[in-house]
Coordinates of C-alpha atoms in Angstrom, one line a residue:
Chain A
M6 CA 22.9 -4.1 -4.6
T7 CA 23.9 -7.5 -6.0
V8 CA 25.7 -6.1 -9.0
E9 CA 27.6 -2.9 -8.6
A10 CA 27.0 -0.4 -11.4
A11 CA 30.8 0.1 -11.6
S12 CA 31.5 -3.6 -12.4
L13 CA 29.1 -3.8 -15.3
S14 CA 30.4 -5.2 -18.6
A15 CA 31.4 -2.9 -21.4
R16 CA 28.0 -3.4 -23.1
H17 CA 26.1 -1.9 -20.2
S18 CA 28.5 0.9 -19.5
G19 CA 28.1 2.0 -23.1
Q20 CA 31.8 1.5 -24.1
V21 CA 32.7 0.5 -27.6
P22 CA 33.6 -3.2 -27.2
G23 CA 37.2 -4.1 -27.7
H24 CA 36.6 -6.5 -30.6
H25 CA 34.8 -3.8 -32.5
Q26 CA 37.7 -1.4 -32.1
I27 CA 40.2 -4.0 -33.2
T28 CA 38.1 -5.1 -36.2
F29 CA 37.6 -1.5 -37.2
V30 CA 41.3 -0.7 -37.1
V31 CA 42.1 -3.9 -39.1
M32 CA 39.5 -2.9 -41.7
L33 CA 40.8 0.6 -41.9
A34 CA 44.3 -0.6 -42.4
L35 CA 43.3 -3.0 -45.1
L36 CA 41.2 -0.4 -46.9
T37 CA 44.0 2.2 -46.7
M38 CA 46.4 -0.2 -48.4
A39 CA 44.0 -1.8 -50.7
P40 CA 44.5 0.5 -53.8
Y41 CA 48.1 -0.8 -54.0
G42 CA 46.8 -4.3 -54.6
F43 CA 43.5 -3.8 -56.3
Y44 CA 42.0 -1.6 -59.0
P45 CA 40.7 1.6 -57.3
I46 CA 37.6 1.6 -59.5
F47 CA 36.7 -1.9 -58.2
L48 CA 37.4 -0.9 -54.6
M49 CA 35.2 2.2 -54.9
K50 CA 32.4 0.1 -56.2
V51 CA 32.8 -2.2 -53.2
L52 CA 32.8 0.8 -50.8
C53 CA 29.7 2.3 -52.3
F54 CA 27.8 -0.9 -52.1
A55 CA 29.2 -1.6 -48.6
L56 CA 27.8 1.8 -47.5
F57 CA 24.4 1.0 -49.2
A58 CA 24.2 -2.4 -47.4
T59 CA 25.2 -0.8 -44.1
A60 CA 22.4 1.7 -44.4
F61 CA 20.0 -1.0 -45.4
N62 CA 21.0 -3.2 -42.4
L63 CA 20.2 -0.3 -40.1
L64 CA 16.5 -1.0 -40.9
I65 CA 16.4 -4.8 -41.3
G66 CA 18.9 -5.7 -38.7
F67 CA 18.1 -3.2 -36.0
V68 CA 14.4 -2.3 -36.4
G69 CA 13.3 -5.5 -38.1
L70 CA 11.9 -3.7 -41.1
L71 CA 12.4 -5.3 -44.5
S72 CA 12.3 -2.6 -47.2
F73 CA 12.1 -3.9 -50.7
G74 CA 12.4 -0.4 -52.2
H75 CA 15.8 0.8 -51.1
A76 CA 16.9 1.1 -54.8
A77 CA 14.7 4.2 -54.9
F78 CA 17.0 6.1 -52.4
F79 CA 20.2 4.7 -53.9
G80 CA 19.2 5.4 -57.4
F81 CA 17.6 8.8 -56.9
G82 CA 20.5 9.9 -54.8
S83 CA 22.7 9.0 -57.7
Y84 CA 20.5 10.8 -60.3
L85 CA 20.4 14.0 -58.3
S86 CA 24.1 14.1 -57.5
A87 CA 24.9 13.4 -61.2
H88 CA 22.5 16.2 -62.3
A89 CA 23.8 18.6 -59.7
A90 CA 27.4 18.0 -60.8
K91 CA 26.8 18.0 -64.5
V92 CA 24.0 20.5 -65.1
W93 CA 24.2 22.8 -62.1
G94 CA 28.0 22.6 -62.0
L95 CA 28.1 22.0 -58.3
P96 CA 31.4 20.8 -56.7
P97 CA 31.4 17.1 -55.7
E98 CA 30.8 17.6 -52.0
L99 CA 27.6 19.7 -52.7
A100 CA 26.5 17.4 -55.5
I101 CA 26.6 14.5 -53.1
L102 CA 24.9 16.4 -50.4
S103 CA 22.0 17.3 -52.7
G104 CA 21.7 13.5 -53.5
V105 CA 21.5 12.8 -49.7
A106 CA 18.9 15.5 -49.2
V107 CA 16.6 14.2 -51.9
A108 CA 17.0 10.6 -50.7
A109 CA 16.1 11.7 -47.2
A110 CA 13.0 13.6 -48.4
L111 CA 11.9 10.5 -50.4
G112 CA 12.6 8.5 -47.2
V113 CA 10.2 10.6 -45.2
V114 CA 7.4 10.2 -47.8
I115 CA 7.9 6.5 -48.6
G116 CA 8.7 5.6 -45.0
G117 CA 5.7 7.6 -43.7
L118 CA 3.4 5.6 -46.0
A119 CA 5.0 2.2 -45.5
I120 CA 5.4 2.1 -41.7
R121 CA 1.6 2.1 -41.3
R122 CA 1.9 -1.6 -42.3
H123 CA 3.7 -4.6 -40.9
G124 CA 5.7 -7.5 -42.3
I125 CA 5.1 -8.5 -45.8
Y126 CA 2.7 -5.6 -46.4
F127 CA 5.4 -3.2 -45.4
A128 CA 7.8 -4.7 -47.9
M129 CA 5.1 -4.6 -50.6
V130 CA 4.3 -0.9 -50.0
T131 CA 8.0 0.0 -50.2
L132 CA 8.3 -2.1 -53.4
A133 CA 5.3 -0.4 -55.0
L134 CA 6.4 3.1 -54.2
A135 CA 9.9 2.3 -55.4
Q136 CA 8.5 1.1 -58.7
M137 CA 6.7 4.5 -59.0
I138 CA 10.1 6.2 -58.5
Y139 CA 11.6 3.8 -61.2
F140 CA 8.9 4.8 -63.7
F141 CA 9.4 8.4 -62.9
A142 CA 13.1 8.0 -63.5
L143 CA 12.3 6.3 -66.8
Q144 CA 10.0 9.1 -68.0
A145 CA 11.4 12.3 -66.5
P146 CA 13.5 14.3 -68.9
F147 CA 16.3 15.2 -66.5
T148 CA 17.3 11.5 -65.9
G149 CA 18.0 10.9 -69.5
G150 CA 15.7 7.8 -69.6
E151 CA 17.4 4.7 -71.0
D152 CA 20.6 6.6 -71.5
G153 CA 20.9 7.8 -68.0
I154 CA 23.1 10.8 -67.1
Q155 CA 26.5 10.2 -68.7
A156 CA 29.9 11.9 -68.5
V157 CA 29.3 13.3 -65.1
P158 CA 32.4 15.3 -64.0
R159 CA 34.0 14.2 -60.8
G160 CA 35.2 17.7 -60.2
F161 CA 37.5 19.1 -57.6
L162 CA 36.9 18.3 -54.0
L163 CA 36.6 21.5 -52.0
G164 CA 37.9 23.2 -55.1
V165 CA 41.4 21.8 -54.6
I166 CA 41.7 18.0 -54.9
D167 CA 41.3 16.7 -58.4
L168 CA 39.1 13.6 -58.2
R169 CA 39.9 12.7 -61.8
N170 CA 42.8 11.0 -60.2
D171 CA 41.5 7.5 -59.3
L172 CA 43.7 7.2 -56.2
A173 CA 42.6 10.6 -54.8
C174 CA 39.0 9.7 -55.7
Y175 CA 39.4 6.4 -53.8
Y176 CA 40.5 8.0 -50.6
F177 CA 37.6 10.5 -50.9
V178 CA 35.2 7.6 -51.3
L179 CA 36.8 5.8 -48.4
A180 CA 36.3 8.9 -46.3
V181 CA 32.6 9.0 -47.3
Y182 CA 32.2 5.3 -46.5
L183 CA 33.8 5.7 -43.1
C184 CA 31.6 8.7 -42.2
G185 CA 28.5 6.7 -43.2
F186 CA 29.7 3.6 -41.4
L187 CA 30.5 5.4 -38.2
L188 CA 27.2 7.3 -38.3
V189 CA 25.3 4.0 -38.6
Y190 CA 27.5 2.6 -35.8
R191 CA 26.7 5.6 -33.6
I192 CA 22.9 5.3 -34.4
I193 CA 22.7 1.7 -33.4
H194 CA 24.7 2.4 -30.2
S195 CA 22.7 5.4 -29.1
P196 CA 19.8 5.9 -26.8
F197 CA 17.7 6.0 -30.0
G198 CA 19.3 2.7 -31.2
E199 CA 18.4 1.1 -27.9
V200 CA 14.7 1.9 -28.5
L201 CA 14.9 0.6 -32.1
R202 CA 16.2 -2.7 -30.8
A203 CA 13.4 -2.8 -28.2
I204 CA 10.8 -2.2 -31.0
R205 CA 12.4 -4.9 -33.1
D206 CA 12.2 -7.4 -30.2
N207 CA 8.7 -6.7 -29.1
E208 CA 6.7 -3.9 -30.6
T209 CA 3.6 -4.3 -28.5
R210 CA 5.6 -4.1 -25.3
A211 CA 7.3 -0.9 -26.5
I212 CA 3.9 0.6 -27.2
S213 CA 2.7 -0.4 -23.8
L214 CA 5.6 1.4 -22.3
G215 CA 4.4 4.5 -24.0
Y216 CA 6.8 4.7 -26.9
R217 CA 5.4 6.4 -30.0
I218 CA 6.9 3.7 -32.2
K219 CA 5.9 5.2 -35.6
L220 CA 8.1 8.2 -35.0
Y221 CA 11.0 5.9 -34.2
K222 CA 10.5 3.8 -37.3
L223 CA 10.1 6.9 -39.5
L224 CA 13.3 8.5 -38.2
A225 CA 15.2 5.2 -38.7
F226 CA 13.7 4.8 -42.2
T227 CA 14.7 8.3 -43.1
L228 CA 18.2 7.9 -41.8
S229 CA 18.6 4.7 -43.7
A230 CA 17.3 6.3 -46.9
A231 CA 19.6 9.3 -46.5
I232 CA 22.7 7.1 -46.1
S233 CA 21.6 4.9 -49.0
G234 CA 21.3 8.2 -51.0
L235 CA 24.8 9.1 -49.9
A236 CA 26.1 5.7 -51.3
G237 CA 24.2 6.2 -54.6
A238 CA 25.3 9.9 -54.9
T239 CA 28.9 8.9 -54.4
K240 CA 28.7 6.0 -56.9
A241 CA 27.4 8.4 -59.6
L242 CA 30.4 10.6 -59.3
V243 CA 32.9 7.7 -59.2
F244 CA 31.5 6.0 -62.3
Q245 CA 30.5 9.4 -63.8
L246 CA 27.1 7.8 -64.6
A247 CA 23.6 7.6 -63.1
S248 CA 21.5 5.0 -64.8
L249 CA 18.2 3.1 -64.5
T250 CA 20.1 0.1 -63.0
D251 CA 20.5 1.9 -59.7
V252 CA 16.7 2.5 -59.3
H253 CA 15.6 -0.8 -60.6
W254 CA 14.0 -3.3 -58.2
T255 CA 16.8 -5.8 -58.8
M256 CA 19.1 -3.3 -57.0
S257 CA 16.8 -3.6 -53.9
G258 CA 17.1 -7.3 -54.2
E259 CA 20.9 -7.1 -54.4
V260 CA 21.3 -5.1 -51.3
I261 CA 19.1 -7.6 -49.4
L262 CA 21.4 -10.4 -50.6
M263 CA 24.6 -8.5 -49.6
T264 CA 23.2 -7.8 -46.1
L265 CA 22.0 -11.4 -45.7
L266 CA 25.2 -12.9 -46.9
G267 CA 27.3 -10.7 -44.6
G268 CA 25.0 -11.1 -41.6
L269 CA 21.8 -9.3 -40.6
G270 CA 22.1 -7.1 -37.6
T271 CA 25.9 -7.3 -37.5
V272 CA 28.2 -4.3 -37.6
F273 CA 30.7 -5.4 -40.3
G274 CA 28.5 -8.0 -42.1
P275 CA 27.0 -5.7 -44.8
T276 CA 30.5 -4.6 -45.8
V277 CA 31.8 -8.1 -46.0
G278 CA 28.6 -9.2 -47.9
A279 CA 28.9 -6.3 -50.4
A280 CA 32.6 -7.0 -51.0
T281 CA 31.9 -10.7 -51.6
I282 CA 29.0 -10.0 -54.0
V283 CA 30.8 -7.3 -56.0
T284 CA 33.9 -9.6 -56.3
L285 CA 31.8 -12.4 -57.5
Q286 CA 30.0 -10.2 -60.0
N287 CA 33.4 -9.1 -61.3
H288 CA 34.8 -12.6 -61.6
L289 CA 31.7 -14.2 -63.0
A290 CA 31.0 -11.3 -65.4
A291 CA 32.2 -13.5 -68.3
L292 CA 29.4 -16.0 -67.5
G293 CA 26.7 -13.4 -68.5
S294 CA 23.3 -14.1 -67.1
W295 CA 24.7 -17.0 -65.1
V296 CA 25.8 -14.4 -62.6
T297 CA 22.1 -14.2 -61.5
V298 CA 21.9 -17.9 -61.2
A299 CA 25.1 -17.9 -59.0
Q300 CA 23.6 -15.2 -56.8
G301 CA 20.4 -17.2 -56.4
G302 CA 22.5 -20.2 -55.4
I303 CA 24.3 -18.1 -52.8
F304 CA 21.0 -16.8 -51.5
I305 CA 19.7 -20.4 -51.1
L306 CA 22.9 -21.5 -49.4
C307 CA 22.7 -18.6 -47.0
V308 CA 19.2 -19.4 -46.0
L309 CA 19.8 -23.1 -45.7
V310 CA 23.3 -23.3 -44.2
F311 CA 24.4 -20.1 -42.5
R312 CA 21.5 -18.0 -41.6
R313 CA 23.6 -15.7 -39.5
G314 CA 25.6 -14.7 -42.6
L315 CA 29.4 -14.9 -42.9
V316 CA 30.1 -12.4 -40.1
G317 CA 27.4 -13.7 -37.9
E318 CA 28.7 -17.3 -38.1
L319 CA 32.2 -16.1 -37.6
G320 CA 31.2 -14.2 -34.4
R321 CA 29.5 -17.3 -33.1
L322 CA 32.6 -19.4 -33.7
L323 CA 34.7 -16.7 -31.9
G324 CA 32.8 -17.2 -28.6
N325 CA 29.3 -15.7 -29.4
R326 CA 30.6 -12.3 -30.1
Q327 CA 28.6 -9.8 -32.1
F328 CA 30.8 -8.3 -34.9
Chain B
M28 CA -17.0 9.1 -4.3
A29 CA -16.4 9.9 -8.0
D30 CA -12.9 11.3 -7.2
D31 CA -12.1 8.0 -5.6
I32 CA -12.6 6.1 -8.8
M33 CA -9.3 5.7 -10.7
L34 CA -10.6 3.6 -13.6
E35 CA -14.2 3.3 -14.6
T36 CA -16.1 1.6 -17.4
E37 CA -19.7 2.0 -18.5
G38 CA -21.4 -0.8 -20.5
L39 CA -18.1 -1.9 -21.9
T40 CA -18.7 -4.4 -24.7
K41 CA -16.5 -6.2 -27.2
E42 CA -18.0 -8.2 -30.0
F43 CA -15.9 -10.3 -32.3
K44 CA -17.5 -11.9 -35.3
G45 CA -20.5 -13.8 -33.9
F46 CA -19.1 -13.9 -30.4
I47 CA -19.4 -11.5 -27.5
A48 CA -16.2 -11.6 -25.5
V49 CA -17.0 -8.8 -23.1
S50 CA -20.6 -7.8 -22.4
D51 CA -21.9 -4.7 -20.7
V52 CA -19.2 -4.5 -18.0
H53 CA -19.5 -1.8 -15.4
L54 CA -16.2 -1.7 -13.5
G55 CA -15.0 0.8 -10.9
V56 CA -11.4 0.5 -9.6
R57 CA -10.9 2.7 -6.5
R58 CA -7.7 4.7 -6.1
G59 CA -5.1 3.0 -4.0
T60 CA -6.6 -0.4 -4.0
I61 CA -5.6 -3.8 -5.4
H62 CA -8.5 -4.9 -7.5
A63 CA -8.5 -8.5 -8.9
M64 CA -10.4 -9.8 -11.8
I65 CA -10.9 -13.5 -11.8
G66 CA -12.9 -16.0 -13.7
P67 CA -12.7 -19.3 -15.6
N68 CA -10.7 -19.5 -18.8
G69 CA -12.4 -17.6 -21.7
A70 CA -14.3 -15.3 -19.3
G71 CA -13.0 -12.2 -21.1
K72 CA -10.4 -11.1 -18.6
T73 CA -7.6 -10.5 -21.0
T74 CA -10.0 -9.0 -23.6
C75 CA -11.0 -6.6 -20.8
F76 CA -7.4 -5.7 -20.2
N77 CA -6.9 -5.1 -23.9
L78 CA -9.9 -2.8 -24.0
L79 CA -8.9 -0.9 -20.9
T80 CA -5.4 -0.3 -22.3
K81 CA -6.8 0.4 -25.7
F82 CA -5.0 -2.4 -27.5
L83 CA -8.5 -3.3 -28.7
P84 CA -11.2 -0.8 -29.6
P85 CA -14.5 -1.5 -27.7
T86 CA -17.7 -2.2 -29.7
R87 CA -19.7 -0.1 -27.2
G88 CA -19.3 1.6 -23.9
R89 CA -17.0 4.2 -22.3
I90 CA -13.8 4.1 -20.3
R91 CA -12.7 6.8 -18.0
Y92 CA -9.3 7.0 -16.4
R93 CA -9.0 9.6 -13.6
G94 CA -12.2 11.2 -14.7
R95 CA -10.9 11.6 -18.3
D96 CA -12.6 9.8 -21.1
I97 CA -10.0 7.5 -22.8
T98 CA -12.5 5.5 -24.9
K99 CA -10.8 6.9 -28.1
A100 CA -7.2 7.1 -26.9
D101 CA -4.5 5.0 -28.3
P102 CA -2.3 2.6 -26.3
T103 CA 0.7 4.9 -26.3
E104 CA -1.4 7.7 -24.9
V105 CA -2.8 5.5 -22.2
A106 CA 0.7 4.5 -21.1
R107 CA 1.7 8.1 -21.0
L108 CA -1.2 9.0 -18.8
G109 CA 0.3 6.6 -16.2
M110 CA -1.7 3.4 -16.8
V111 CA 0.8 0.7 -17.7
R112 CA 0.1 -2.9 -18.3
S113 CA 1.9 -6.2 -18.3
F114 CA 1.0 -9.1 -20.6
Q115 CA -0.1 -12.6 -20.1
I116 CA 2.5 -14.0 -22.5
S117 CA 5.7 -12.7 -21.0
A118 CA 6.5 -9.4 -22.7
T119 CA 10.2 -8.8 -22.5
F120 CA 12.7 -7.6 -25.1
P121 CA 14.2 -11.1 -25.6
R122 CA 17.5 -10.0 -27.2
L123 CA 18.2 -7.2 -24.7
S124 CA 19.7 -7.9 -21.4
V125 CA 17.7 -7.7 -18.1
L126 CA 19.3 -4.4 -17.4
E127 CA 18.6 -3.0 -20.9
N128 CA 15.0 -4.1 -20.6
V129 CA 14.4 -2.0 -17.5
R130 CA 16.5 0.8 -18.8
I131 CA 14.2 1.1 -21.9
A132 CA 11.4 2.0 -19.5
L133 CA 13.4 4.5 -17.5
Q134 CA 14.6 6.1 -20.7
R135 CA 11.1 6.6 -21.9
R136 CA 10.1 8.5 -18.8
R137 CA 13.2 10.7 -18.8
G138 CA 13.2 11.5 -22.5
G139 CA 16.1 11.9 -25.0
S140 CA 15.1 8.7 -26.7
F141 CA 15.4 10.2 -30.2
D142 CA 19.0 11.2 -29.7
F143 CA 20.6 9.1 -32.4
W144 CA 23.8 11.1 -32.3
R145 CA 24.6 10.5 -28.7
P146 CA 26.8 7.6 -27.6
A147 CA 25.3 4.7 -25.6
K148 CA 27.3 6.0 -22.7
A149 CA 24.4 8.4 -22.1
L150 CA 22.4 5.4 -20.9
R151 CA 24.8 4.8 -18.0
Q152 CA 22.9 7.3 -15.9
Y153 CA 20.0 4.9 -15.6
N154 CA 22.1 1.9 -14.5
A155 CA 21.9 2.5 -10.7
E156 CA 18.1 3.0 -10.7
A157 CA 17.6 0.0 -13.1
L158 CA 19.7 -2.3 -10.9
D159 CA 17.7 -1.3 -7.8
L160 CA 14.5 -2.3 -9.5
I161 CA 16.1 -5.5 -10.8
D162 CA 17.2 -6.3 -7.2
M163 CA 13.7 -5.6 -6.0
V164 CA 12.2 -8.3 -8.1
G165 CA 15.0 -10.7 -7.2
L166 CA 16.9 -10.7 -10.5
G167 CA 20.1 -9.1 -9.2
D168 CA 22.1 -12.2 -10.1
V169 CA 21.1 -12.1 -13.8
A170 CA 21.2 -8.4 -14.5
E171 CA 23.5 -8.9 -17.5
T172 CA 21.8 -12.0 -18.8
T173 CA 19.9 -11.8 -22.1
A174 CA 16.2 -11.7 -21.2
G175 CA 15.3 -14.4 -23.7
E176 CA 17.4 -16.9 -21.8
L177 CA 15.6 -16.5 -18.5
P178 CA 13.1 -19.1 -17.3
Y179 CA 9.5 -18.2 -17.6
G180 CA 8.9 -17.2 -14.0
R181 CA 11.9 -14.8 -14.0
K182 CA 10.7 -13.2 -17.2
R183 CA 7.5 -12.3 -15.4
A184 CA 9.5 -10.8 -12.6
L185 CA 11.5 -8.8 -15.2
E186 CA 8.3 -7.6 -16.7
I187 CA 7.1 -6.2 -13.4
A188 CA 10.4 -4.5 -12.9
T189 CA 10.1 -2.9 -16.3
T190 CA 6.5 -1.8 -15.6
L191 CA 7.6 -0.3 -12.3
A192 CA 10.4 1.6 -13.9
L193 CA 7.7 3.9 -15.5
D194 CA 6.5 4.6 -11.9
P195 CA 2.9 4.3 -13.1
E196 CA 0.0 5.6 -11.1
M197 CA -2.0 2.6 -12.2
M198 CA -0.7 -0.9 -13.0
L199 CA -2.6 -3.6 -14.9
L200 CA -1.0 -6.9 -14.3
D201 CA -2.1 -9.9 -16.4
E202 CA -1.5 -13.0 -14.4
P203 CA 1.7 -11.7 -12.7
T204 CA 2.5 -15.0 -10.9
A205 CA 1.6 -17.5 -13.7
G206 CA 4.3 -20.0 -14.3
M207 CA 6.3 -19.0 -11.2
G208 CA 7.9 -21.3 -8.7
H209 CA 6.6 -21.3 -5.1
E210 CA 9.3 -19.0 -3.8
D211 CA 8.9 -16.5 -6.6
V212 CA 5.1 -16.3 -6.1
G213 CA 5.7 -15.3 -2.5
R214 CA 8.3 -12.7 -3.6
I215 CA 6.1 -11.2 -6.3
S216 CA 3.0 -11.0 -4.3
A217 CA 4.9 -9.3 -1.5
L218 CA 6.3 -6.9 -4.1
I219 CA 2.9 -6.2 -5.5
R220 CA 1.6 -5.4 -2.0
R221 CA 4.6 -3.1 -1.4
V222 CA 4.4 -1.1 -4.6
A223 CA 0.6 -0.9 -4.4
T224 CA 0.8 1.3 -1.4
A225 CA 1.4 4.3 -3.7
R226 CA -0.6 3.1 -6.7
T227 CA -3.7 1.4 -7.9
V228 CA -3.5 -2.1 -9.2
L229 CA -5.9 -4.1 -11.3
M230 CA -4.8 -7.6 -11.9
V231 CA -6.0 -10.8 -13.5
E232 CA -4.8 -13.7 -11.4
H233 CA -5.5 -17.4 -11.3
N234 CA -3.7 -18.2 -8.0
I235 CA -6.5 -17.8 -5.6
K236 CA -4.2 -17.6 -2.6
V237 CA -2.5 -14.5 -4.1
V238 CA -5.9 -13.0 -4.9
A239 CA -7.2 -13.7 -1.4
D240 CA -4.0 -12.3 0.2
L241 CA -3.7 -9.1 -1.9
S242 CA -7.0 -7.9 -3.2
H243 CA -9.3 -5.3 -1.6
R244 CA -11.9 -6.0 -4.1
I245 CA -12.6 -8.8 -6.6
T246 CA -14.6 -8.8 -9.8
V247 CA -15.7 -12.3 -11.1
L248 CA -16.2 -12.5 -14.8
A249 CA -17.8 -15.4 -16.6
S250 CA -18.7 -15.5 -20.3
G251 CA -17.9 -11.8 -20.6
R252 CA -20.2 -10.7 -17.9
I253 CA -19.7 -9.6 -14.3
L254 CA -20.9 -12.5 -12.2
A255 CA -20.2 -11.1 -8.8
E256 CA -18.2 -8.3 -7.1
G257 CA -17.1 -7.7 -3.6
D258 CA -14.3 -8.6 -1.2
Y259 CA -12.9 -12.1 -1.0
D260 CA -15.4 -13.4 1.6
Q261 CA -18.4 -12.1 -0.2
V262 CA -17.2 -13.4 -3.6
S263 CA -16.1 -16.8 -2.4
R264 CA -19.5 -17.5 -0.8
H265 CA -21.4 -16.2 -3.8
P266 CA -23.5 -19.2 -5.2
K267 CA -22.9 -18.2 -8.8
V268 CA -19.2 -18.0 -8.3
I269 CA -19.1 -21.5 -6.7
E270 CA -21.1 -22.8 -9.6
A271 CA -18.7 -21.3 -12.2
Y272 CA -15.7 -22.7 -10.4
M273 CA -17.2 -26.1 -9.8
G274 CA -14.6 -28.8 -9.8
T275 CA -11.7 -26.5 -8.9
D276 CA -10.3 -26.4 -5.4
H277 CA -11.6 -22.9 -5.0
A278 CA -15.2 -24.2 -4.9
A279 CA -14.4 -26.2 -1.7

């Protein structure tokens, strides 16, 4: 044997690379201290979108599937969790879980239909089905139509912790985000994730090796939808509101922008991208509809100048590492 | 006799719009042999491969693999029945390393590939076997290199290692030595001979020396039809074959 199995790099022995561990610890430290320097509400918004983009990246970055309908999962997760908390009176943890469940179920249906197509057709099928969800949300009585579901109670976590306290709520959202982030990290570094990467790289070859690729795509799609639902469900409780904005197609576009800006197929990119976009939206809010123009500009800049995204380019500068 | 036939086609035909790529092909590949398919460019060899492995549906005709009708099977099923192909354009997973490429195939055979909750450490169990296969095709020095960075000839070697990792009963190799340097051609043809002792091989190959050295039986295709069939001596003396190959060194 030329290469001894024992001397293989961390990547091939399946260990978590050192630079991921360090980055994660730094990120954790920053996020833990963040509410002492920033508004918790703003930070919670960042975390919800970071989780949403991380879930989205699981599909585009690691399976190569561009969904243009992820707002359906984010938005419907948020409606269901708002409804469960307000109308059914469920505690926050169960309200969020019901949002996750409905997003996963939607993921199975929409994913099951969309993965029969490739490329742009896949994106169009997801968009079309997500638009159906949007019009359902507009018409169905329980969503409150144009008004949305307002004054959603945050409730008491596990019956004890009062989430009306913004700081308590922040740490709860941070915990949700970390669970979602680590789950995605595990998925992309699992035997399943390895197959996803193979499908992304060369679908035909994966078929010729006997992989039933549709099942892999469907499972990945459903996991991504469920975690997007988790993000939406959490956001509804934080802002005590579920509205049409979250199911609208522009939300699907925004999550694409966040992921692209941060870096497709990177681990930390979607979080960085979401933080950047949410910060910009906050600072540019005074400009009104110019926010959209600014976002469009960022999008063009990304595509033209740094295609790997912020984190992707940074990783390249730091010796071709994948962050 | 029938038990001896591993892969058999009956009147296999593929028509594309206004063009017949494969026409009425009756092919019989005997168990344990190396069967070569040769012919000028555009003869329909690769289309034939695509039909046999079900990447293309035939217009007419039947395909039987180990006595089982696979005319309506899908490519995944065919692979799972033990008939695995390689591709003419090198089919690797370019962003995965050489080791990961081979491991993907091992992983498919052993199962557990849906386990999204298990750490990647679970894949370590395949490393030793994967490295053995990588050594066998002469890629031991680049086991940790990203496959996309390999030169063409070495990608072909990797593809063979990946195919072998599935331990298929039957291998379909589409131009296994194309684009390889002299040394690699020798290594790969020796490898094909070695692994073929326990399997059946059907290959498309342009390197006539490799074909002459390895094959027990040769089918010559031209314009989608079988022109001749037999062992190397029979085929190379066949007047129609000489005509089809006129102007190439093979005709001499």
